[in-house]
Amino acid sequence: MTTRSEREKAQKLNEQHQAILSKMLREEDNKYCADCEAKGPRWASWNLGVFICIRCAGIHRNLGVHISRVKSVNLDQWTSEQIQSIQEMGNTKARQLYEANLPDSFRRPQTDQAVEFLIRDKYEKKKYYNKNGINRSSPKDSKKEKEPDRGSKVSSYTKSEESRPAPKISPAKTSEPPVNLLGLVVLNKNVHVWL
């Protein structure tokens, strides 16, 4: 059971999170769904950092949690990690990242099926993804070791290579024919000689 003070603390934290989300939804680009541009999104994919409408939220849920983690902006409880993730991205940065290579003639789809194709292309296949990325730091990124620049002379040996097992080396071939346990020498596959 939780104590009264713990419940009050959790409620206060939830109110702070709701205030942050409400403020973010007032930003111009977050007023529209990141995928179909429907007005007034009330859902979010917190790991992708985008605000989305209810129709696109359903499609995001079908992608699986390994791609998109969906929450209601005002019906669900949010953790500090989830709030931080959505604050670091938002629809503007997400478009710079996931829609960087959209064709010039691109028009937002409106049918359910076309919207689903767009969402799968954007987040699952990363068809329009900016491989150079944008500056987005996350708690996971700060724990990773920084790799040296390609131009530096420092070895690119990483910790993951350190834990890899040594490659297996096949034994050297000998000119002696193999001997089986029965004492037979195999001269070829059809002829056996007793020793």
PDB file of N, CA, C and O in Angstrom, residues 85-111:
ATOM      1  N   SER A  85      12.024  12.231 -22.945  1.00  0.00           N
ATOM      2  CA  SER A  85      12.151  11.757 -24.329  1.00  0.00           C
ATOM      3  C   SER A  85      11.320  12.600 -25.287  1.00  0.00           C
ATOM      4  O   SER A  85      11.799  12.998 -26.348  1.00  0.00           O
ATOM      5  N   ILE A  86      10.095  12.902 -24.919  1.00  0.00           N
ATOM      6  CA  ILE A  86       9.234  13.689 -25.808  1.00  0.00           C
ATOM      7  C   ILE A  86       9.682  15.142 -25.852  1.00  0.00           C
ATOM      8  O   ILE A  86       9.586  15.796 -26.882  1.00  0.00           O
ATOM      9  N   GLN A  87      10.230  15.646 -24.746  1.00  0.00           N
ATOM     10  CA  GLN A  87      10.734  17.020 -24.736  1.00  0.00           C
ATOM     11  C   GLN A  87      11.950  17.174 -25.653  1.00  0.00           C
ATOM     12  O   GLN A  87      12.125  18.200 -26.281  1.00  0.00           O
ATOM     13  N   GLU A  88      12.787  16.164 -25.700  1.00  0.00           N
ATOM     14  CA  GLU A  88      13.989  16.230 -26.522  1.00  0.00           C
ATOM     15  C   GLU A  88      13.685  16.204 -28.009  1.00  0.00           C
ATOM     16  O   GLU A  88      14.488  16.661 -28.804  1.00  0.00           O
ATOM     17  N   MET A  89      12.519  15.682 -28.396  1.00  0.00           N
ATOM     18  CA  MET A  89      12.217  15.556 -29.811  1.00  0.00           C
ATOM     19  C   MET A  89      11.114  16.527 -30.215  1.00  0.00           C
ATOM     20  O   MET A  89      11.405  17.607 -30.680  1.00  0.00           O
ATOM     21  N   GLY A  90       9.882  16.156 -30.094  1.00  0.00           N
ATOM     22  CA  GLY A  90       8.779  16.976 -30.575  1.00  0.00           C
ATOM     23  C   GLY A  90       8.610  16.780 -32.082  1.00  0.00           C
ATOM     24  O   GLY A  90       9.479  16.235 -32.770  1.00  0.00           O
ATOM     25  N   ASN A  91       7.480  17.235 -32.615  1.00  0.00           N
ATOM     26  CA  ASN A  91       7.167  16.998 -34.021  1.00  0.00           C
ATOM     27  C   ASN A  91       8.154  17.661 -34.980  1.00  0.00           C
ATOM     28  O   ASN A  91       8.469  17.102 -36.027  1.00  0.00           O
ATOM     29  N   THR A  92       8.649  18.850 -34.646  1.00  0.00           N
ATOM     30  CA  THR A  92       9.567  19.552 -35.551  1.00  0.00           C
ATOM     31  C   THR A  92      10.847  18.759 -35.755  1.00  0.00           C
ATOM     32  O   THR A  92      11.243  18.479 -36.891  1.00  0.00           O
ATOM     33  N   LYS A  93      11.497  18.376 -34.682  1.00  0.00           N
ATOM     34  CA  LYS A  93      12.741  17.600 -34.795  1.00  0.00           C
ATOM     35  C   LYS A  93      12.486  16.229 -35.404  1.00  0.00           C
ATOM     36  O   LYS A  93      13.301  15.723 -36.172  1.00  0.00           O
ATOM     37  N   ALA A  94      11.356  15.623 -35.044  1.00  0.00           N
ATOM     38  CA  ALA A  94      11.033  14.299 -35.586  1.00  0.00           C
ATOM     39  C   ALA A  94      10.893  14.362 -37.100  1.00  0.00           C
ATOM     40  O   ALA A  94      11.350  13.465 -37.805  1.00  0.00           O
ATOM     41  N   ARG A  95      10.272  15.419 -37.602  1.00  0.00           N
ATOM     42  CA  ARG A  95      10.145  15.560 -39.061  1.00  0.00           C
ATOM     43  C   ARG A  95      11.522  15.736 -39.702  1.00  0.00           C
ATOM     44  O   ARG A  95      11.779  15.202 -40.778  1.00  0.00           O
ATOM     45  N   GLN A  96      12.392  16.505 -39.053  1.00  0.00           N
ATOM     46  CA  GLN A  96      13.752  16.686 -39.582  1.00  0.00           C
ATOM     47  C   GLN A  96      14.486  15.358 -39.653  1.00  0.00           C
ATOM     48  O   GLN A  96      15.306  15.147 -40.533  1.00  0.00           O
ATOM     49  N   LEU A  97      14.183  14.470 -38.744  1.00  0.00           N
ATOM     50  CA  LEU A  97      14.859  13.184 -38.681  1.00  0.00           C
ATOM     51  C   LEU A  97      14.190  12.127 -39.557  1.00  0.00           C
ATOM     52  O   LEU A  97      14.838  11.493 -40.389  1.00  0.00           O
ATOM     53  N   TYR A  98      12.880  11.945 -39.402  1.00  0.00           N
ATOM     54  CA  TYR A  98      12.176  10.848 -40.068  1.00  0.00           C
ATOM     55  C   TYR A  98      11.621  11.200 -41.448  1.00  0.00           C
ATOM     56  O   TYR A  98      11.235  10.313 -42.191  1.00  0.00           O
ATOM     57  N   GLU A  99      11.561  12.503 -41.772  1.00  0.00           N
ATOM     58  CA  GLU A  99      11.044  12.910 -43.071  1.00  0.00           C
ATOM     59  C   GLU A  99      12.062  13.712 -43.866  1.00  0.00           C
ATOM     60  O   GLU A  99      11.708  14.436 -44.793  1.00  0.00           O
ATOM     61  N   ALA A 100      13.310  13.568 -43.543  1.00  0.00           N
ATOM     62  CA  ALA A 100      14.358  14.367 -44.185  1.00  0.00           C
ATOM     63  C   ALA A 100      14.447  14.124 -45.692  1.00  0.00           C
ATOM     64  O   ALA A 100      14.760  15.037 -46.441  1.00  0.00           O
ATOM     65  N   ASN A 101      14.168  12.927 -46.126  1.00  0.00           N
ATOM     66  CA  ASN A 101      14.332  12.591 -47.544  1.00  0.00           C
ATOM     67  C   ASN A 101      13.005  12.332 -48.254  1.00  0.00           C
ATOM     68  O   ASN A 101      12.935  11.538 -49.187  1.00  0.00           O
ATOM     69  N   LEU A 102      11.957  13.019 -47.820  1.00  0.00           N
ATOM     70  CA  LEU A 102      10.670  12.916 -48.519  1.00  0.00           C
ATOM     71  C   LEU A 102      10.803  13.571 -49.892  1.00  0.00           C
ATOM     72  O   LEU A 102      11.480  14.595 -50.036  1.00  0.00           O
ATOM     73  N   PRO A 103      10.163  13.023 -50.912  1.00  0.00           N
ATOM     74  CA  PRO A 103      10.221  13.650 -52.231  1.00  0.00           C
ATOM     75  C   PRO A 103       9.585  15.046 -52.205  1.00  0.00           C
ATOM     76  O   PRO A 103       8.691  15.305 -51.401  1.00  0.00           O
ATOM     77  N   ASP A 104      10.044  15.925 -53.072  1.00  0.00           N
ATOM     78  CA  ASP A 104       9.511  17.288 -53.131  1.00  0.00           C
ATOM     79  C   ASP A 104       8.016  17.304 -53.439  1.00  0.00           C
ATOM     80  O   ASP A 104       7.292  18.183 -52.988  1.00  0.00           O
ATOM     81  N   SER A 105       7.551  16.344 -54.208  1.00  0.00           N
ATOM     82  CA  SER A 105       6.143  16.292 -54.619  1.00  0.00           C
ATOM     83  C   SER A 105       5.252  15.602 -53.578  1.00  0.00           C
ATOM     84  O   SER A 105       4.078  15.360 -53.847  1.00  0.00           O
ATOM     85  N   PHE A 106       5.759  15.307 -52.378  1.00  0.00           N
ATOM     86  CA  PHE A 106       5.022  14.548 -51.372  1.00  0.00           C
ATOM     87  C   PHE A 106       3.806  15.314 -50.871  1.00  0.00           C
ATOM     88  O   PHE A 106       3.881  16.507 -50.581  1.00  0.00           O
ATOM     89  N   ARG A 107       2.681  14.613 -50.778  1.00  0.00           N
ATOM     90  CA  ARG A 107       1.454  15.155 -50.191  1.00  0.00           C
ATOM     91  C   ARG A 107       1.012  14.199 -49.091  1.00  0.00           C
ATOM     92  O   ARG A 107       1.063  12.988 -49.261  1.00  0.00           O
ATOM     93  N   ARG A 108       0.571  14.745 -47.973  1.00  0.00           N
ATOM     94  CA  ARG A 108       0.139  13.927 -46.836  1.00  0.00           C
ATOM     95  C   ARG A 108      -1.044  13.049 -47.229  1.00  0.00           C
ATOM     96  O   ARG A 108      -2.031  13.541 -47.767  1.00  0.00           O
ATOM     97  N   PRO A 109      -0.964  11.758 -46.952  1.00  0.00           N
ATOM     98  CA  PRO A 109      -2.090  10.870 -47.263  1.00  0.00           C
ATOM     99  C   PRO A 109      -3.252  11.112 -46.305  1.00  0.00           C
ATOM    100  O   PRO A 109      -3.052  11.566 -45.178  1.00  0.00           O
ATOM    101  N   GLN A 110      -4.467  10.783 -46.749  1.00  0.00           N
ATOM    102  CA  GLN A 110      -5.639  10.977 -45.903  1.00  0.00           C
ATOM    103  C   GLN A 110      -6.407   9.687 -45.635  1.00  0.00           C
ATOM    104  O   GLN A 110      -7.104   9.591 -44.643  1.00  0.00           O
ATOM    105  N   THR A 111      -6.268   8.698 -46.500  1.00  0.00           N
ATOM    106  CA  THR A 111      -6.982   7.441 -46.250  1.00  0.00           C
ATOM    107  C   THR A 111      -6.229   6.628 -45.208  1.00  0.00           C
ATOM    108  O   THR A 111      -5.013   6.757 -45.062  1.00  0.00           O
TER     109      THR A 111
END
